[in-house]
Amino acid sequence: MKTFPLGERSVHRIGFGAMQLPGRGAFGPPRDRAEALAVVRRAVELGVDHIDTAQYYGPDVANELLRTALHPYDSRLVLVSKVGAARDKRGGWLPAQRPEQLRAGVLDNLRSLDVERLDVVNLRVTGAGGDVGFDAQLDAMIALRDEGLIGAVGLSNVTLAQLEHALTRTPVACVQNPYNLVDRGGEDVLRACTGRGIAFVPFFPLGAAFGRERVLGHPAVKATAQRLDVTPAQIALAWILAVAPNTLLIPGTASLEHLEENVAAGRVVLDDEAMKALTAA
């Protein structure tokens, strides 16, 4: 599997996202704790060296599962987390955008993962941040990096203008924005990252839970999967890998079967006919 730089190291282009390890809606305990732990361990056995997580997945559930399954962590493993959100008692999503909340979020991740330093932490920007200025948020992230608590600053859910502004303040290790075969609203940010050599990590690469059928059920995806004798999910993931050299995938699952399927997408080769049909989808 090919690699691409992420922060201070290079990682394989198919990683693992921990968001689906907790219960429904990334809240509460896992459906099957034993399988969740087995999925994490198997991912590393398959060569995954990039794991994306967040303390507010659960909260604390995803990080606790990662810690239980993998600690002490292999030195080759790159742990990436994010800050900027929190959960209420019912699992609702709350903004946590103020500088002191960003710092607390990093400290919560360090505690729950039992590490002294995170390789990359993404500042997840939300429209519900109130009057918190972007520069104040960047100041907080830069300070955390300079203190050695994080290795590099990433961004999530940002516009092209925000990315370009951030780059005047600090190097950016990666950008996590929504992007998949049928939702290409982030194309401008992807191209900017490609031109600057920044890793682009699309979330919802198979569509959100409510939009997976739009991706996996798309006629071009289904026809290409049948012709190449692979699954629709593998086609959709392989297309993202093929569309630019700096895309890194973090498909999430709590199923061993789906994990094997996702990682195997890195071996799928899309021919010219496939790329033409999928790009036009």
Tab-separated table of N, CA and C in Angstrom, residues 72-206:
chain	number	residue	atom	x	y	z
A	72	PRO	N	0.807	-0.675	25.084
A	72	PRO	CA	1.604	0.448	24.555
A	72	PRO	C	1.623	0.417	23.025
A	73	TYR	N	1.485	1.591	22.426
A	73	TYR	CA	1.306	1.694	20.987
A	73	TYR	C	2.596	1.403	20.235
A	74	ASP	N	2.447	0.759	19.081
A	74	ASP	CA	3.576	0.541	18.186
A	74	ASP	C	4.134	1.895	17.766
A	75	SER	N	5.437	2.002	17.718
A	75	SER	CA	6.074	3.285	17.381
A	75	SER	C	5.741	3.744	15.966
A	76	ARG	N	5.277	2.829	15.133
A	76	ARG	CA	4.936	3.194	13.745
A	76	ARG	C	3.524	3.755	13.628
A	77	LEU	N	2.743	3.669	14.700
A	77	LEU	CA	1.347	4.074	14.641
A	77	LEU	C	1.212	5.587	14.807
A	78	VAL	N	0.482	6.215	13.899
A	78	VAL	CA	0.211	7.647	13.965
A	78	VAL	C	-1.213	7.837	14.483
A	79	LEU	N	-1.325	8.460	15.651
A	79	LEU	CA	-2.628	8.723	16.260
A	79	LEU	C	-3.045	10.165	15.981
A	80	VAL	N	-4.207	10.310	15.390
A	80	VAL	CA	-4.738	11.628	15.034
A	80	VAL	C	-6.067	11.810	15.746
A	81	SER	N	-6.239	12.955	16.403
A	81	SER	CA	-7.514	13.229	17.052
A	81	SER	C	-8.019	14.603	16.599
A	82	LYS	N	-9.096	15.028	17.212
A	82	LYS	CA	-9.677	16.313	16.833
A	82	LYS	C	-10.316	16.956	18.048
A	83	VAL	N	-10.427	18.263	18.007
A	83	VAL	CA	-11.068	19.028	19.067
A	83	VAL	C	-11.994	20.054	18.418
A	84	GLY	N	-12.901	20.583	19.248
A	84	GLY	CA	-13.835	21.576	18.736
A	84	GLY	C	-15.279	21.209	18.974
A	85	ALA	N	-15.512	20.018	19.581
A	85	ALA	CA	-16.885	19.583	19.841
A	85	ALA	C	-16.944	18.874	21.184
A	86	ALA	N	-18.162	18.688	21.671
A	86	ALA	CA	-18.419	17.963	22.914
A	86	ALA	C	-19.787	17.310	22.772
A	87	ARG	N	-20.187	16.531	23.810
A	87	ARG	CA	-21.483	15.848	23.773
A	87	ARG	C	-22.299	16.212	24.996
A	88	ASP	N	-23.623	16.223	24.823
A	88	ASP	CA	-24.469	16.394	25.994
A	88	ASP	C	-24.851	15.020	26.545
A	89	LYS	N	-25.668	14.977	27.587
A	89	LYS	CA	-25.966	13.720	28.258
A	89	LYS	C	-26.775	12.765	27.390
A	90	ARG	N	-27.394	13.271	26.338
A	90	ARG	CA	-28.181	12.424	25.443
A	90	ARG	C	-27.441	12.105	24.145
A	91	GLY	N	-26.190	12.544	24.050
A	91	GLY	CA	-25.420	12.271	22.852
A	91	GLY	C	-25.472	13.378	21.822
A	92	GLY	N	-26.160	14.475	22.121
A	92	GLY	CA	-26.198	15.589	21.186
A	92	GLY	C	-24.825	16.217	21.019
A	93	TRP	N	-24.613	16.809	19.867
A	93	TRP	CA	-23.315	17.414	19.555
A	93	TRP	C	-23.332	18.886	19.951
A	94	LEU	N	-22.311	19.292	20.693
A	94	LEU	CA	-22.200	20.664	21.163
A	94	LEU	C	-20.891	21.273	20.661
A	95	PRO	N	-20.892	22.565	20.344
A	95	PRO	CA	-19.628	23.212	19.973
A	95	PRO	C	-18.742	23.388	21.203
A	96	ALA	N	-17.452	23.250	21.003
A	96	ALA	CA	-16.463	23.515	22.062
A	96	ALA	C	-15.295	24.221	21.392
A	97	GLN	N	-15.533	25.438	20.958
A	97	GLN	CA	-14.645	26.136	20.041
A	97	GLN	C	-13.726	27.161	20.703
A	98	ARG	N	-13.988	27.492	21.960
A	98	ARG	CA	-13.175	28.506	22.610
A	98	ARG	C	-11.765	27.971	22.881
A	99	PRO	N	-10.766	28.851	22.899
A	99	PRO	CA	-9.386	28.381	23.095
A	99	PRO	C	-9.206	27.489	24.312
A	100	GLU	N	-9.841	27.841	25.429
A	100	GLU	CA	-9.688	27.003	26.623
A	100	GLU	C	-10.344	25.636	26.440
A	101	GLN	N	-11.399	25.580	25.626
A	101	GLN	CA	-12.035	24.302	25.348
A	101	GLN	C	-11.183	23.447	24.409
A	102	LEU	N	-10.502	24.084	23.472
A	102	LEU	CA	-9.603	23.344	22.585
A	102	LEU	C	-8.464	22.716	23.394
A	103	ARG	N	-7.898	23.488	24.310
A	103	ARG	CA	-6.836	22.959	25.164
A	103	ARG	C	-7.353	21.804	26.028
A	104	ALA	N	-8.522	21.988	26.617
A	104	ALA	CA	-9.094	20.924	27.436
A	104	ALA	C	-9.351	19.671	26.605
A	105	GLY	N	-9.763	19.865	25.349
A	105	GLY	CA	-10.002	18.723	24.470
A	105	GLY	C	-8.736	17.942	24.194
A	106	VAL	N	-7.627	18.639	23.969
A	106	VAL	CA	-6.353	17.952	23.756
A	106	VAL	C	-5.947	17.196	25.010
A	107	LEU	N	-6.070	17.820	26.164
A	107	LEU	CA	-5.710	17.156	27.412
A	107	LEU	C	-6.592	15.936	27.669
A	108	ASP	N	-7.869	16.028	27.322
A	108	ASP	CA	-8.765	14.878	27.479
A	108	ASP	C	-8.339	13.725	26.570
A	109	ASN	N	-7.907	14.045	25.362
A	109	ASN	CA	-7.422	13.004	24.451
A	109	ASN	C	-6.143	12.359	24.972
A	110	LEU	N	-5.230	13.164	25.479
A	110	LEU	CA	-3.991	12.618	26.032
A	110	LEU	C	-4.299	11.674	27.190
A	111	ARG	N	-5.229	12.091	28.058
A	111	ARG	CA	-5.595	11.265	29.203
A	111	ARG	C	-6.234	9.952	28.770
A	112	SER	N	-7.226	10.049	27.899
A	112	SER	CA	-8.001	8.857	27.564
A	112	SER	C	-7.232	7.886	26.674
A	113	LEU	N	-6.261	8.377	25.911
A	113	LEU	CA	-5.415	7.492	25.105
A	113	LEU	C	-4.163	7.052	25.859
A	114	ASP	N	-3.883	7.721	26.970
A	114	ASP	CA	-2.705	7.433	27.785
A	114	ASP	C	-1.416	7.654	26.984
A	115	VAL	N	-1.299	8.863	26.426
A	115	VAL	CA	-0.086	9.262	25.720
A	115	VAL	C	0.311	10.649	26.210
A	116	GLU	N	1.559	10.998	25.986
A	116	GLU	CA	2.047	12.324	26.356
A	116	GLU	C	1.992	13.298	25.193
A	117	ARG	N	1.792	12.769	23.985
A	117	ARG	CA	1.815	13.620	22.790
A	117	ARG	C	0.992	12.955	21.701
A	118	LEU	N	0.227	13.745	20.979
A	118	LEU	CA	-0.536	13.259	19.835
A	118	LEU	C	0.172	13.696	18.552
A	119	ASP	N	0.205	12.818	17.568
A	119	ASP	CA	0.925	13.134	16.334
A	119	ASP	C	0.316	14.325	15.599
A	120	VAL	N	-0.999	14.315	15.476
A	120	VAL	CA	-1.720	15.404	14.809
A	120	VAL	C	-3.039	15.601	15.547
A	121	VAL	N	-3.453	16.851	15.704
A	121	VAL	CA	-4.797	17.149	16.214
A	121	VAL	C	-5.451	18.119	15.246
A	122	ASN	N	-6.650	17.761	14.819
A	122	ASN	CA	-7.415	18.603	13.910
A	122	ASN	C	-8.307	19.574	14.668
A	123	LEU	N	-8.244	20.819	14.280
A	123	LEU	CA	-9.200	21.817	14.750
A	123	LEU	C	-10.447	21.696	13.883
A	124	ARG	N	-11.512	21.175	14.481
A	124	ARG	CA	-12.762	21.030	13.732
A	124	ARG	C	-13.572	22.303	13.891
A	125	VAL	N	-13.756	23.015	12.804
A	125	VAL	CA	-14.454	24.300	12.818
A	125	VAL	C	-15.939	24.057	12.589
A	126	THR	N	-16.770	24.664	13.413
A	126	THR	CA	-18.213	24.539	13.236
A	126	THR	C	-18.826	25.921	13.111
A	127	GLY	N	-19.985	25.954	12.496
A	127	GLY	CA	-20.688	27.218	12.356
A	127	GLY	C	-21.336	27.675	13.640
A	128	ALA	N	-21.282	26.796	14.669
A	128	ALA	CA	-21.925	27.128	15.940
A	128	ALA	C	-20.915	27.644	16.957
A	129	GLY	N	-19.804	28.147	16.471
A	129	GLY	CA	-18.745	28.584	17.376
A	129	GLY	C	-18.976	29.927	18.018
A	130	GLY	N	-20.086	30.568	17.681
A	130	GLY	CA	-20.384	31.869	18.275
A	130	GLY	C	-19.401	32.923	17.812
A	131	ASP	N	-18.914	33.707	18.749
A	131	ASP	CA	-18.042	34.819	18.395
A	131	ASP	C	-16.558	34.460	18.529
A	132	VAL	N	-16.245	33.169	18.539
A	132	VAL	CA	-14.851	32.746	18.639
A	132	VAL	C	-14.165	33.010	17.305
A	133	GLY	N	-13.096	33.791	17.337
A	133	GLY	CA	-12.387	34.104	16.107
A	133	GLY	C	-11.484	32.966	15.673
A	134	PHE	N	-11.343	32.790	14.365
A	134	PHE	CA	-10.506	31.722	13.815
A	134	PHE	C	-9.056	31.901	14.242
A	135	ASP	N	-8.595	33.133	14.279
A	135	ASP	CA	-7.207	33.365	14.683
A	135	ASP	C	-6.979	32.974	16.143
A	136	ALA	N	-7.962	33.213	17.004
A	136	ALA	CA	-7.822	32.806	18.402
A	136	ALA	C	-7.743	31.289	18.514
A	137	GLN	N	-8.498	30.608	17.685
A	137	GLN	CA	-8.429	29.146	17.674
A	137	GLN	C	-7.067	28.671	17.182
A	138	LEU	N	-6.576	29.298	16.128
A	138	LEU	CA	-5.251	28.933	15.613
A	138	LEU	C	-4.173	29.209	16.654
A	139	ASP	N	-4.298	30.322	17.366
A	139	ASP	CA	-3.331	30.636	18.428
A	139	ASP	C	-3.262	29.490	19.444
A	140	ALA	N	-4.431	28.972	19.827
A	140	ALA	CA	-4.475	27.896	20.815
A	140	ALA	C	-3.813	26.631	20.280
A	141	MET	N	-4.083	26.298	19.020
A	141	MET	CA	-3.507	25.089	18.438
A	141	MET	C	-1.992	25.221	18.267
A	142	ILE	N	-1.551	26.387	17.846
A	142	ILE	CA	-0.108	26.617	17.684
A	142	ILE	C	0.597	26.524	19.030
A	143	ALA	N	-0.018	27.070	20.073
A	143	ALA	CA	0.581	27.001	21.405
A	143	ALA	C	0.689	25.555	21.880
A	144	LEU	N	-0.329	24.749	21.630
A	144	LEU	CA	-0.297	23.342	22.019
A	144	LEU	C	0.811	22.597	21.280
A	145	ARG	N	0.994	22.932	20.009
A	145	ARG	CA	2.091	22.320	19.253
A	145	ARG	C	3.437	22.769	19.798
A	146	ASP	N	3.587	24.055	20.063
A	146	ASP	CA	4.874	24.569	20.543
A	146	ASP	C	5.223	24.022	21.926
A	147	GLU	N	4.204	23.664	22.697
A	147	GLU	CA	4.442	23.052	24.009
A	147	GLU	C	4.803	21.578	23.902
A	148	GLY	N	4.660	21.007	22.725
A	148	GLY	CA	4.985	19.601	22.546
A	148	GLY	C	3.854	18.650	22.858
A	149	LEU	N	2.642	19.159	23.083
A	149	LEU	CA	1.510	18.280	23.362
A	149	LEU	C	0.952	17.661	22.095
A	150	ILE	N	1.123	18.340	20.965
A	150	ILE	CA	0.737	17.780	19.677
A	150	ILE	C	1.902	17.973	18.711
A	151	GLY	N	1.987	17.065	17.752
A	151	GLY	CA	3.089	17.152	16.806
A	151	GLY	C	2.818	18.103	15.657
A	152	ALA	N	1.555	18.204	15.248
A	152	ALA	CA	1.214	19.044	14.104
A	152	ALA	C	-0.243	19.442	14.186
A	153	VAL	N	-0.575	20.530	13.510
A	153	VAL	CA	-1.935	21.067	13.481
A	153	VAL	C	-2.622	20.624	12.202
A	154	GLY	N	-3.828	20.104	12.340
A	154	GLY	CA	-4.670	19.815	11.196
A	154	GLY	C	-5.938	20.642	11.269
A	155	LEU	N	-6.704	20.631	10.196
A	155	LEU	CA	-7.961	21.377	10.132
A	155	LEU	C	-9.066	20.447	9.672
A	156	SER	N	-10.285	20.737	10.108
A	156	SER	CA	-11.426	19.931	9.697
A	156	SER	C	-12.625	20.818	9.452
A	157	ASN	N	-13.345	20.506	8.369
A	157	ASN	CA	-14.585	21.208	8.043
A	157	ASN	C	-14.326	22.681	7.740
A	158	VAL	N	-13.269	22.957	6.975
A	158	VAL	CA	-12.887	24.333	6.693
A	158	VAL	C	-13.127	24.686	5.229
A	159	THR	N	-13.260	25.979	4.992
A	159	THR	CA	-13.375	26.489	3.635
A	159	THR	C	-11.982	26.703	3.054
A	160	LEU	N	-11.950	26.954	1.754
A	160	LEU	CA	-10.678	27.251	1.106
A	160	LEU	C	-10.061	28.516	1.697
A	161	ALA	N	-10.879	29.524	1.956
A	161	ALA	CA	-10.359	30.768	2.534
A	161	ALA	C	-9.758	30.524	3.910
A	162	GLN	N	-10.392	29.687	4.714
A	162	GLN	CA	-9.847	29.381	6.040
A	162	GLN	C	-8.535	28.613	5.940
A	163	LEU	N	-8.463	27.668	5.019
A	163	LEU	CA	-7.206	26.937	4.821
A	163	LEU	C	-6.095	27.889	4.416
A	164	GLU	N	-6.368	28.753	3.460
A	164	GLU	CA	-5.330	29.665	2.991
A	164	GLU	C	-4.897	30.618	4.092
A	165	HIS	N	-5.839	31.068	4.900
A	165	HIS	CA	-5.467	31.948	6.012
A	165	HIS	C	-4.631	31.194	7.042
A	166	ALA	N	-5.048	29.975	7.378
A	166	ALA	CA	-4.305	29.190	8.360
A	166	ALA	C	-2.864	28.982	7.922
A	167	LEU	N	-2.663	28.797	6.629
A	167	LEU	CA	-1.312	28.550	6.118
A	167	LEU	C	-0.410	29.777	6.249
A	168	THR	N	-0.990	30.949	6.445
A	168	THR	CA	-0.159	32.128	6.720
A	168	THR	C	0.300	32.146	8.171
A	169	ARG	N	-0.312	31.281	9.002
A	169	ARG	CA	-0.006	31.251	10.437
A	169	ARG	C	0.833	30.036	10.842
A	170	THR	N	0.595	28.907	10.163
A	170	THR	CA	1.218	27.660	10.606
A	170	THR	C	1.196	26.627	9.489
A	171	PRO	N	2.148	25.713	9.457
A	171	PRO	CA	2.001	24.558	8.560
A	171	PRO	C	0.752	23.761	8.949
A	172	VAL	N	0.112	23.172	7.969
A	172	VAL	CA	-1.082	22.362	8.189
A	172	VAL	C	-0.776	20.941	7.734
A	173	ALA	N	-0.921	19.985	8.651
A	173	ALA	CA	-0.562	18.595	8.344
A	173	ALA	C	-1.597	17.916	7.470
A	174	CYS	N	-2.867	18.245	7.661
A	174	CYS	CA	-3.929	17.582	6.913
A	174	CYS	C	-5.204	18.396	7.007
A	175	VAL	N	-6.111	18.112	6.099
A	175	VAL	CA	-7.448	18.700	6.129
A	175	VAL	C	-8.454	17.567	6.054
A	176	GLN	N	-9.397	17.560	6.979
A	176	GLN	CA	-10.499	16.598	6.971
A	176	GLN	C	-11.772	17.331	6.592
A	177	ASN	N	-12.254	17.060	5.400
A	177	ASN	CA	-13.497	17.656	4.916
A	177	ASN	C	-14.362	16.563	4.300
A	178	PRO	N	-15.671	16.778	4.217
A	178	PRO	CA	-16.510	15.769	3.552
A	178	PRO	C	-16.185	15.699	2.063
A	179	TYR	N	-16.117	14.481	1.557
A	179	TYR	CA	-15.856	14.293	0.123
A	179	TYR	C	-16.101	12.831	-0.215
A	180	ASN	N	-16.848	12.601	-1.271
A	180	ASN	CA	-17.003	11.247	-1.799
A	180	ASN	C	-17.446	11.336	-3.253
A	181	LEU	N	-17.722	10.204	-3.821
A	181	LEU	CA	-17.969	10.148	-5.257
A	181	LEU	C	-19.160	10.996	-5.691
A	182	VAL	N	-20.173	11.128	-4.850
A	182	VAL	CA	-21.354	11.899	-5.240
A	182	VAL	C	-21.449	13.231	-4.511
A	183	ASP	N	-20.543	13.522	-3.608
A	183	ASP	CA	-20.525	14.806	-2.899
A	183	ASP	C	-19.136	15.403	-3.044
A	184	ARG	N	-18.981	16.272	-4.028
A	184	ARG	CA	-17.664	16.824	-4.324
A	184	ARG	C	-17.604	18.321	-4.035
A	185	GLY	N	-18.391	18.728	-3.043
A	185	GLY	CA	-18.396	20.139	-2.666
A	185	GLY	C	-17.055	20.620	-2.161
A	186	GLY	N	-16.228	19.695	-1.690
A	186	GLY	CA	-14.907	20.073	-1.190
A	186	GLY	C	-13.802	19.996	-2.217
A	187	GLU	N	-14.164	19.978	-3.487
A	187	GLU	CA	-13.165	19.824	-4.548
A	187	GLU	C	-12.123	20.936	-4.517
A	188	ASP	N	-12.535	22.173	-4.219
A	188	ASP	CA	-11.575	23.275	-4.219
A	188	ASP	C	-10.533	23.100	-3.115
A	189	VAL	N	-10.973	22.633	-1.954
A	189	VAL	CA	-10.026	22.409	-0.857
A	189	VAL	C	-9.118	21.229	-1.179
A	190	LEU	N	-9.677	20.179	-1.762
A	190	LEU	CA	-8.851	19.031	-2.165
A	190	LEU	C	-7.759	19.472	-3.123
A	191	ARG	N	-8.103	20.247	-4.128
A	191	ARG	CA	-7.102	20.652	-5.120
A	191	ARG	C	-6.047	21.563	-4.488
A	192	ALA	N	-6.467	22.413	-3.583
A	192	ALA	CA	-5.497	23.271	-2.898
A	192	ALA	C	-4.523	22.433	-2.084
A	193	CYS	N	-5.041	21.422	-1.395
A	193	CYS	CA	-4.176	20.532	-0.619
A	193	CYS	C	-3.231	19.754	-1.530
A	194	THR	N	-3.751	19.285	-2.646
A	194	THR	CA	-2.913	18.528	-3.581
A	194	THR	C	-1.756	19.383	-4.070
A	195	GLY	N	-2.053	20.627	-4.430
A	195	GLY	CA	-1.012	21.515	-4.933
A	195	GLY	C	0.030	21.875	-3.895
A	196	ARG	N	-0.343	21.807	-2.624
A	196	ARG	CA	0.578	22.181	-1.542
A	196	ARG	C	1.183	20.974	-0.829
A	197	GLY	N	0.836	19.776	-1.270
A	197	GLY	CA	1.382	18.589	-0.640
A	197	GLY	C	0.829	18.307	0.742
A	198	ILE	N	-0.422	18.725	0.987
A	198	ILE	CA	-1.078	18.520	2.278
A	198	ILE	C	-1.999	17.305	2.181
A	199	ALA	N	-1.953	16.441	3.154
A	199	ALA	CA	-2.843	15.284	3.161
A	199	ALA	C	-4.297	15.738	3.236
A	200	PHE	N	-5.139	15.124	2.416
A	200	PHE	CA	-6.575	15.397	2.424
A	200	PHE	C	-7.273	14.121	2.880
A	201	VAL	N	-8.000	14.225	3.992
A	201	VAL	CA	-8.609	13.050	4.623
A	201	VAL	C	-10.126	13.207	4.572
A	202	PRO	N	-10.791	12.636	3.576
A	202	PRO	CA	-12.237	12.843	3.453
A	202	PRO	C	-13.012	12.065	4.503
A	203	PHE	N	-13.923	12.755	5.201
A	203	PHE	CA	-14.826	11.982	6.040
A	203	PHE	C	-16.107	11.720	5.260
A	204	PHE	N	-16.802	10.682	5.661
A	204	PHE	CA	-17.938	10.133	4.919
A	204	PHE	C	-17.526	9.725	3.500
A	205	PRO	N	-16.434	8.954	3.339
A	205	PRO	CA	-16.020	8.564	1.981
A	205	PRO	C	-17.027	7.656	1.294
A	206	LEU	N	-17.893	7.006	2.080
A	206	LEU	CA	-18.961	6.181	1.509
A	206	LEU	C	-20.323	6.841	1.687
